Amino acid sequence: MKFFIDTANIEEIKKAWELGVIDGVTTNPSLISKEKREPTSLLREICHIVAGPVSAEAMSLKADEIVEEAEGLAKIHDNIVVKIPMTEDGLMAVKRLSAGEIETNVTLVFSPSQALLAAKAGATYVSLFVGRLDDISHTGMGIAREVREIFKNYLFDAKIIVASIRNPIHVVEVAKIGADIATIPYSVITKLTRHPLTDIGIKNFLSDWEEVKGK
Ligand code: E4P
């Protein structure tokens, strides 16, 4: 299972990369906008920190323009993966890009049928937004489980990214389903490391060790 970090914040990316558990990065227009920086230089800097795929979203809506924008984004760095929203034009662009060297990440996927189409079009990655489904009282992880089953049935090459992760339980659920990747915000990555019994255990060991040293 791979972990991507879901942010465009350089400090968060550096800290997560140093932890040694991150395999890639996903950004989106909202995450980039928060950083108040010129996007191309920001994406280039991210690619220099993380040795792995870095998703950057194409904002065009027509197939021809998406392909052209994707080609421009891919020039930023070899590790750029172009995120393309799940639309009919998006699928046409993915199909055309899949014939070349540019990797794609079909984003804003909320149903098994959308995921199936993205895989058939030749997407490298398919991003399922489980948290946003939970937000409207659907079971996001249930959809992820169905997509995993479908991709397994037909041995699709597309990798499943479970996105819109909100908490550590989501991450454990992704691992149980066997999806390829969870893309996780920095705040959830830090929560994954913590357990109150670990903190109590360290405190007790330290105080017992002080006594040993005192003797
Ligand atoms: C995925 O690639 C998206 O950037 C992200 O996971 C969206 O998450 P959100 O629903 O918390 O905005």
PDB file of C-alpha atoms in Angstrom, residues 6-215:
ATOM      1  CA  ASP A   6      -2.766  15.434  -0.051  1.00  0.00           C
ATOM      2  CA  THR A   7      -1.441  18.993   0.156  1.00  0.00           C
ATOM      3  CA  ALA A   8       0.505  21.657  -1.731  1.00  0.00           C
ATOM      4  CA  ASN A   9       2.159  22.991   1.426  1.00  0.00           C
ATOM      5  CA  ILE A  10       5.955  22.734   1.199  1.00  0.00           C
ATOM      6  CA  GLU A  11       6.552  22.474   4.970  1.00  0.00           C
ATOM      7  CA  GLU A  12       4.005  19.651   5.342  1.00  0.00           C
ATOM      8  CA  ILE A  13       5.463  17.817   2.344  1.00  0.00           C
ATOM      9  CA  LYS A  14       9.026  18.138   3.704  1.00  0.00           C
ATOM     10  CA  LYS A  15       8.020  16.878   7.170  1.00  0.00           C
ATOM     11  CA  ALA A  16       6.007  13.944   5.781  1.00  0.00           C
ATOM     12  CA  TRP A  17       8.798  13.021   3.366  1.00  0.00           C
ATOM     13  CA  GLU A  18      11.329  12.995   6.233  1.00  0.00           C
ATOM     14  CA  LEU A  19       9.038  10.607   8.154  1.00  0.00           C
ATOM     15  CA  GLY A  20       9.801   8.097   5.399  1.00  0.00           C
ATOM     16  CA  VAL A  21       6.252   6.906   4.780  1.00  0.00           C
ATOM     17  CA  ILE A  22       5.255   9.013   1.770  1.00  0.00           C
ATOM     18  CA  ASP A  23       5.368   7.739  -1.817  1.00  0.00           C
ATOM     19  CA  GLY A  24       3.832  10.682  -3.696  1.00  0.00           C
ATOM     20  CA  VAL A  25       1.765  13.876  -3.553  1.00  0.00           C
ATOM     21  CA  THR A  26      -1.693  14.908  -4.719  1.00  0.00           C
ATOM     22  CA  THR A  27      -2.630  18.551  -5.147  1.00  0.00           C
ATOM     23  CA  ASN A  28      -5.832  20.143  -6.373  1.00  0.00           C
ATOM     24  CA  PRO A  29      -6.740  23.734  -7.359  1.00  0.00           C
ATOM     25  CA  SER A  30      -8.090  24.521  -3.873  1.00  0.00           C
ATOM     26  CA  LEU A  31      -4.934  23.230  -2.140  1.00  0.00           C
ATOM     27  CA  ILE A  32      -2.690  25.194  -4.539  1.00  0.00           C
ATOM     28  CA  SER A  33      -4.756  28.359  -4.086  1.00  0.00           C
ATOM     29  CA  LYS A  34      -4.204  28.207  -0.291  1.00  0.00           C
ATOM     30  CA  GLU A  35      -0.430  28.531  -0.805  1.00  0.00           C
ATOM     31  CA  LYS A  36      -0.648  31.962  -2.534  1.00  0.00           C
ATOM     32  CA  ARG A  37       2.219  31.097  -4.891  1.00  0.00           C
ATOM     33  CA  GLU A  38       2.788  30.801  -8.598  1.00  0.00           C
ATOM     34  CA  PRO A  39       1.639  27.206  -9.348  1.00  0.00           C
ATOM     35  CA  THR A  40       4.395  26.107 -11.746  1.00  0.00           C
ATOM     36  CA  SER A  41       7.258  26.991  -9.403  1.00  0.00           C
ATOM     37  CA  LEU A  42       5.349  25.485  -6.462  1.00  0.00           C
ATOM     38  CA  LEU A  43       4.820  22.196  -8.333  1.00  0.00           C
ATOM     39  CA  ARG A  44       8.471  22.143  -9.427  1.00  0.00           C
ATOM     40  CA  GLU A  45       9.605  22.613  -5.816  1.00  0.00           C
ATOM     41  CA  ILE A  46       7.321  19.773  -4.660  1.00  0.00           C
ATOM     42  CA  CYS A  47       8.797  17.490  -7.342  1.00  0.00           C
ATOM     43  CA  HIS A  48      12.295  18.250  -6.047  1.00  0.00           C
ATOM     44  CA  ILE A  49      11.337  17.193  -2.515  1.00  0.00           C
ATOM     45  CA  VAL A  50       9.444  13.968  -3.244  1.00  0.00           C
ATOM     46  CA  ALA A  51      10.810  11.213  -5.454  1.00  0.00           C
ATOM     47  CA  GLY A  52       7.429   9.956  -6.611  1.00  0.00           C
ATOM     48  CA  PRO A  53       4.297  10.932  -8.537  1.00  0.00           C
ATOM     49  CA  VAL A  54       2.970  14.465  -8.002  1.00  0.00           C
ATOM     50  CA  SER A  55      -0.580  15.083  -9.240  1.00  0.00           C
ATOM     51  CA  ALA A  56      -1.377  18.505 -10.731  1.00  0.00           C
ATOM     52  CA  GLU A  57      -4.835  19.283 -12.043  1.00  0.00           C
ATOM     53  CA  ALA A  58      -5.708  20.447 -15.561  1.00  0.00           C
ATOM     54  CA  MET A  59      -8.364  23.162 -15.450  1.00  0.00           C
ATOM     55  CA  SER A  60      -9.531  23.040 -19.075  1.00  0.00           C
ATOM     56  CA  LEU A  61     -12.895  21.459 -19.825  1.00  0.00           C
ATOM     57  CA  LYS A  62     -12.638  20.539 -23.536  1.00  0.00           C
ATOM     58  CA  ALA A  63     -10.703  17.447 -24.608  1.00  0.00           C
ATOM     59  CA  ASP A  64      -8.297  19.254 -26.968  1.00  0.00           C
ATOM     60  CA  GLU A  65      -7.521  21.898 -24.373  1.00  0.00           C
ATOM     61  CA  ILE A  66      -7.114  19.330 -21.585  1.00  0.00           C
ATOM     62  CA  VAL A  67      -4.563  17.447 -23.709  1.00  0.00           C
ATOM     63  CA  GLU A  68      -2.667  20.663 -24.456  1.00  0.00           C
ATOM     64  CA  GLU A  69      -2.693  21.707 -20.794  1.00  0.00           C
ATOM     65  CA  ALA A  70      -1.602  18.199 -19.735  1.00  0.00           C
ATOM     66  CA  GLU A  71       1.365  18.396 -22.086  1.00  0.00           C
ATOM     67  CA  GLY A  72       2.353  21.717 -20.521  1.00  0.00           C
ATOM     68  CA  LEU A  73       2.009  20.396 -16.949  1.00  0.00           C
ATOM     69  CA  ALA A  74       4.036  17.284 -17.809  1.00  0.00           C
ATOM     70  CA  LYS A  75       6.925  19.525 -18.906  1.00  0.00           C
ATOM     71  CA  ILE A  76       7.291  20.862 -15.333  1.00  0.00           C
ATOM     72  CA  HIS A  77       8.891  17.597 -14.170  1.00  0.00           C
ATOM     73  CA  ASP A  78       8.995  13.905 -15.127  1.00  0.00           C
ATOM     74  CA  ASN A  79       7.065  12.997 -11.965  1.00  0.00           C
ATOM     75  CA  ILE A  80       4.017  15.109 -12.782  1.00  0.00           C
ATOM     76  CA  VAL A  81       0.773  13.142 -13.136  1.00  0.00           C
ATOM     77  CA  VAL A  82      -2.064  15.127 -14.715  1.00  0.00           C
ATOM     78  CA  LYS A  83      -5.322  15.139 -12.793  1.00  0.00           C
ATOM     79  CA  ILE A  84      -8.326  15.249 -15.079  1.00  0.00           C
ATOM     80  CA  PRO A  85     -11.892  15.616 -13.782  1.00  0.00           C
ATOM     81  CA  MET A  86     -14.308  12.773 -14.599  1.00  0.00           C
ATOM     82  CA  THR A  87     -16.280  14.119 -17.588  1.00  0.00           C
ATOM     83  CA  GLU A  88     -16.839  12.889 -21.144  1.00  0.00           C
ATOM     84  CA  ASP A  89     -14.211  15.338 -22.441  1.00  0.00           C
ATOM     85  CA  GLY A  90     -11.953  14.262 -19.584  1.00  0.00           C
ATOM     86  CA  LEU A  91     -12.254  10.620 -20.656  1.00  0.00           C
ATOM     87  CA  MET A  92     -11.455  11.514 -24.284  1.00  0.00           C
ATOM     88  CA  ALA A  93      -8.356  13.375 -23.121  1.00  0.00           C
ATOM     89  CA  VAL A  94      -7.289  10.444 -20.904  1.00  0.00           C
ATOM     90  CA  LYS A  95      -7.656   8.053 -23.838  1.00  0.00           C
ATOM     91  CA  ARG A  96      -5.451  10.248 -26.008  1.00  0.00           C
ATOM     92  CA  LEU A  97      -2.866  10.832 -23.287  1.00  0.00           C
ATOM     93  CA  SER A  98      -2.725   7.117 -22.418  1.00  0.00           C
ATOM     94  CA  ALA A  99      -1.196   6.479 -25.846  1.00  0.00           C
ATOM     95  CA  GLY A 100       1.792   8.649 -24.867  1.00  0.00           C
ATOM     96  CA  GLU A 101       4.047   8.986 -21.849  1.00  0.00           C
ATOM     97  CA  ILE A 102       1.845  11.289 -19.759  1.00  0.00           C
ATOM     98  CA  GLU A 103       0.343   9.677 -16.663  1.00  0.00           C
ATOM     99  CA  THR A 104      -3.213  10.632 -15.688  1.00  0.00           C
ATOM    100  CA  ASN A 105      -5.238  10.687 -12.489  1.00  0.00           C
ATOM    101  CA  VAL A 106      -8.999  10.810 -13.098  1.00  0.00           C
ATOM    102  CA  THR A 107     -10.367  12.858 -10.241  1.00  0.00           C
ATOM    103  CA  LEU A 108     -13.729  13.661  -8.656  1.00  0.00           C
ATOM    104  CA  VAL A 109     -14.839  10.036  -9.013  1.00  0.00           C
ATOM    105  CA  PHE A 110     -17.822   9.144  -6.827  1.00  0.00           C
ATOM    106  CA  SER A 111     -19.283   5.931  -8.294  1.00  0.00           C
ATOM    107  CA  PRO A 112     -18.152   2.483  -9.493  1.00  0.00           C
ATOM    108  CA  SER A 113     -19.458   3.247 -13.009  1.00  0.00           C
ATOM    109  CA  GLN A 114     -17.316   6.397 -13.249  1.00  0.00           C
ATOM    110  CA  ALA A 115     -14.280   4.442 -12.008  1.00  0.00           C
ATOM    111  CA  LEU A 116     -14.930   1.687 -14.552  1.00  0.00           C
ATOM    112  CA  LEU A 117     -15.019   4.201 -17.422  1.00  0.00           C
ATOM    113  CA  ALA A 118     -11.845   5.915 -16.216  1.00  0.00           C
ATOM    114  CA  ALA A 119     -10.011   2.574 -16.098  1.00  0.00           C
ATOM    115  CA  LYS A 120     -11.276   1.626 -19.562  1.00  0.00           C
ATOM    116  CA  ALA A 121     -10.114   4.983 -20.967  1.00  0.00           C
ATOM    117  CA  GLY A 122      -6.610   4.118 -19.756  1.00  0.00           C
ATOM    118  CA  ALA A 123      -6.226   6.220 -16.606  1.00  0.00           C
ATOM    119  CA  THR A 124      -3.038   5.577 -14.635  1.00  0.00           C
ATOM    120  CA  TYR A 125      -4.826   6.455 -11.364  1.00  0.00           C
ATOM    121  CA  VAL A 126      -8.491   6.821 -10.372  1.00  0.00           C
ATOM    122  CA  SER A 127      -9.236   9.035  -7.356  1.00  0.00           C
ATOM    123  CA  LEU A 128     -12.312   8.137  -5.277  1.00  0.00           C
ATOM    124  CA  PHE A 129     -13.399  10.896  -2.909  1.00  0.00           C
ATOM    125  CA  VAL A 130     -14.702   8.875   0.046  1.00  0.00           C
ATOM    126  CA  GLY A 131     -14.943  11.715   2.581  1.00  0.00           C
ATOM    127  CA  ARG A 132     -17.138  13.842   0.320  1.00  0.00           C
ATOM    128  CA  LEU A 133     -19.479  10.847  -0.113  1.00  0.00           C
ATOM    129  CA  ASP A 134     -19.620  10.368   3.672  1.00  0.00           C
ATOM    130  CA  ASP A 135     -20.440  14.099   3.946  1.00  0.00           C
ATOM    131  CA  ILE A 136     -23.681  13.532   2.011  1.00  0.00           C
ATOM    132  CA  SER A 137     -24.601  10.369   3.961  1.00  0.00           C
ATOM    133  CA  HIS A 138     -23.279   7.808   1.458  1.00  0.00           C
ATOM    134  CA  THR A 139     -20.759   5.187   2.522  1.00  0.00           C
ATOM    135  CA  GLY A 140     -17.643   6.299   0.642  1.00  0.00           C
ATOM    136  CA  MET A 141     -15.617   3.264   1.657  1.00  0.00           C
ATOM    137  CA  GLY A 142     -18.366   0.966   0.322  1.00  0.00           C
ATOM    138  CA  ILE A 143     -17.872   2.513  -3.133  1.00  0.00           C
ATOM    139  CA  ALA A 144     -14.100   2.046  -2.822  1.00  0.00           C
ATOM    140  CA  ARG A 145     -14.653  -1.644  -1.982  1.00  0.00           C
ATOM    141  CA  GLU A 146     -16.844  -2.100  -5.094  1.00  0.00           C
ATOM    142  CA  VAL A 147     -14.277  -0.394  -7.327  1.00  0.00           C
ATOM    143  CA  ARG A 148     -11.518  -2.593  -5.922  1.00  0.00           C
ATOM    144  CA  GLU A 149     -13.589  -5.691  -6.750  1.00  0.00           C
ATOM    145  CA  ILE A 150     -14.309  -4.492 -10.307  1.00  0.00           C
ATOM    146  CA  PHE A 151     -10.657  -3.626 -11.025  1.00  0.00           C
ATOM    147  CA  LYS A 152      -9.607  -7.026  -9.657  1.00  0.00           C
ATOM    148  CA  ASN A 153     -12.178  -8.871 -11.807  1.00  0.00           C
ATOM    149  CA  TYR A 154     -10.743  -7.437 -14.994  1.00  0.00           C
ATOM    150  CA  LEU A 155      -7.121  -6.870 -13.949  1.00  0.00           C
ATOM    151  CA  PHE A 156      -7.286  -3.190 -14.917  1.00  0.00           C
ATOM    152  CA  ASP A 157      -3.924  -1.432 -14.793  1.00  0.00           C
ATOM    153  CA  ALA A 158      -5.420   1.702 -13.195  1.00  0.00           C
ATOM    154  CA  LYS A 159      -4.374   2.197  -9.567  1.00  0.00           C
ATOM    155  CA  ILE A 160      -7.029   3.161  -7.037  1.00  0.00           C
ATOM    156  CA  ILE A 161      -6.308   6.293  -4.999  1.00  0.00           C
ATOM    157  CA  VAL A 162      -8.695   6.604  -2.072  1.00  0.00           C
ATOM    158  CA  ALA A 163      -8.933  10.374  -1.580  1.00  0.00           C
ATOM    159  CA  SER A 164     -10.799  12.845   0.608  1.00  0.00           C
ATOM    160  CA  ILE A 165      -9.535  10.960   3.652  1.00  0.00           C
ATOM    161  CA  ARG A 166     -10.755  12.534   6.880  1.00  0.00           C
ATOM    162  CA  ASN A 167      -9.391  10.390   9.732  1.00  0.00           C
ATOM    163  CA  PRO A 168      -7.114   7.455  10.692  1.00  0.00           C
ATOM    164  CA  ILE A 169     -10.014   4.972  10.488  1.00  0.00           C
ATOM    165  CA  HIS A 170     -10.381   5.818   6.790  1.00  0.00           C
ATOM    166  CA  VAL A 171      -6.704   4.890   6.269  1.00  0.00           C
ATOM    167  CA  VAL A 172      -7.096   1.528   8.030  1.00  0.00           C
ATOM    168  CA  GLU A 173     -10.234   0.842   5.967  1.00  0.00           C
ATOM    169  CA  VAL A 174      -8.284   1.529   2.750  1.00  0.00           C
ATOM    170  CA  ALA A 175      -5.634  -0.978   3.866  1.00  0.00           C
ATOM    171  CA  LYS A 176      -8.327  -3.591   4.644  1.00  0.00           C
ATOM    172  CA  ILE A 177      -9.955  -3.130   1.235  1.00  0.00           C
ATOM    173  CA  GLY A 178      -6.536  -3.526  -0.392  1.00  0.00           C
ATOM    174  CA  ALA A 179      -6.747  -0.335  -2.475  1.00  0.00           C
ATOM    175  CA  ASP A 180      -3.403   0.725  -3.944  1.00  0.00           C
ATOM    176  CA  ILE A 181      -3.038   4.198  -2.442  1.00  0.00           C
ATOM    177  CA  ALA A 182      -4.480   6.437   0.254  1.00  0.00           C
ATOM    178  CA  THR A 183      -3.869  10.145  -0.249  1.00  0.00           C
ATOM    179  CA  ILE A 184      -3.855  11.650   3.211  1.00  0.00           C
ATOM    180  CA  PRO A 185      -3.784  15.206   4.614  1.00  0.00           C
ATOM    181  CA  TYR A 186      -0.803  15.996   6.863  1.00  0.00           C
ATOM    182  CA  SER A 187      -3.044  16.357   9.937  1.00  0.00           C
ATOM    183  CA  VAL A 188      -4.234  12.757   9.529  1.00  0.00           C
ATOM    184  CA  ILE A 189      -0.688  11.439   8.908  1.00  0.00           C
ATOM    185  CA  THR A 190       0.398  12.806  12.301  1.00  0.00           C
ATOM    186  CA  LYS A 191      -2.693  11.322  13.995  1.00  0.00           C
ATOM    187  CA  LEU A 192      -1.739   7.901  12.589  1.00  0.00           C
ATOM    188  CA  THR A 193       1.510   7.939  14.568  1.00  0.00           C
ATOM    189  CA  ARG A 194      -0.097   8.573  17.950  1.00  0.00           C
ATOM    190  CA  HIS A 195      -1.479   6.395  20.730  1.00  0.00           C
ATOM    191  CA  PRO A 196      -1.947   7.505  24.357  1.00  0.00           C
ATOM    192  CA  LEU A 197      -0.518   4.191  25.630  1.00  0.00           C
ATOM    193  CA  THR A 198       2.679   4.876  23.651  1.00  0.00           C
ATOM    194  CA  ASP A 199       3.025   8.269  25.401  1.00  0.00           C
ATOM    195  CA  ILE A 200       2.350   6.752  28.843  1.00  0.00           C
ATOM    196  CA  GLY A 201       4.786   3.899  28.124  1.00  0.00           C
ATOM    197  CA  ILE A 202       7.601   6.312  27.159  1.00  0.00           C
ATOM    198  CA  LYS A 203       6.960   8.473  30.239  1.00  0.00           C
ATOM    199  CA  ASN A 204       7.094   5.431  32.562  1.00  0.00           C
ATOM    200  CA  PHE A 205      10.230   3.987  30.945  1.00  0.00           C
ATOM    201  CA  LEU A 206      11.990   7.356  31.266  1.00  0.00           C
ATOM    202  CA  SER A 207      11.131   7.733  34.953  1.00  0.00           C
ATOM    203  CA  ASP A 208      12.158   4.106  35.729  1.00  0.00           C
ATOM    204  CA  TRP A 209      15.415   4.701  33.849  1.00  0.00           C
ATOM    205  CA  GLU A 210      16.125   7.798  35.988  1.00  0.00           C
ATOM    206  CA  GLU A 211      15.939   5.526  39.046  1.00  0.00           C
ATOM    207  CA  VAL A 212      18.367   3.022  37.494  1.00  0.00           C
ATOM    208  CA  LYS A 213      20.827   5.842  36.797  1.00  0.00           C
ATOM    209  CA  GLY A 214      20.379   7.160  40.365  1.00  0.00           C
ATOM    210  CA  LYS A 215      21.576   3.852  41.897  1.00  0.00           C
TER     211      LYS A 215
END
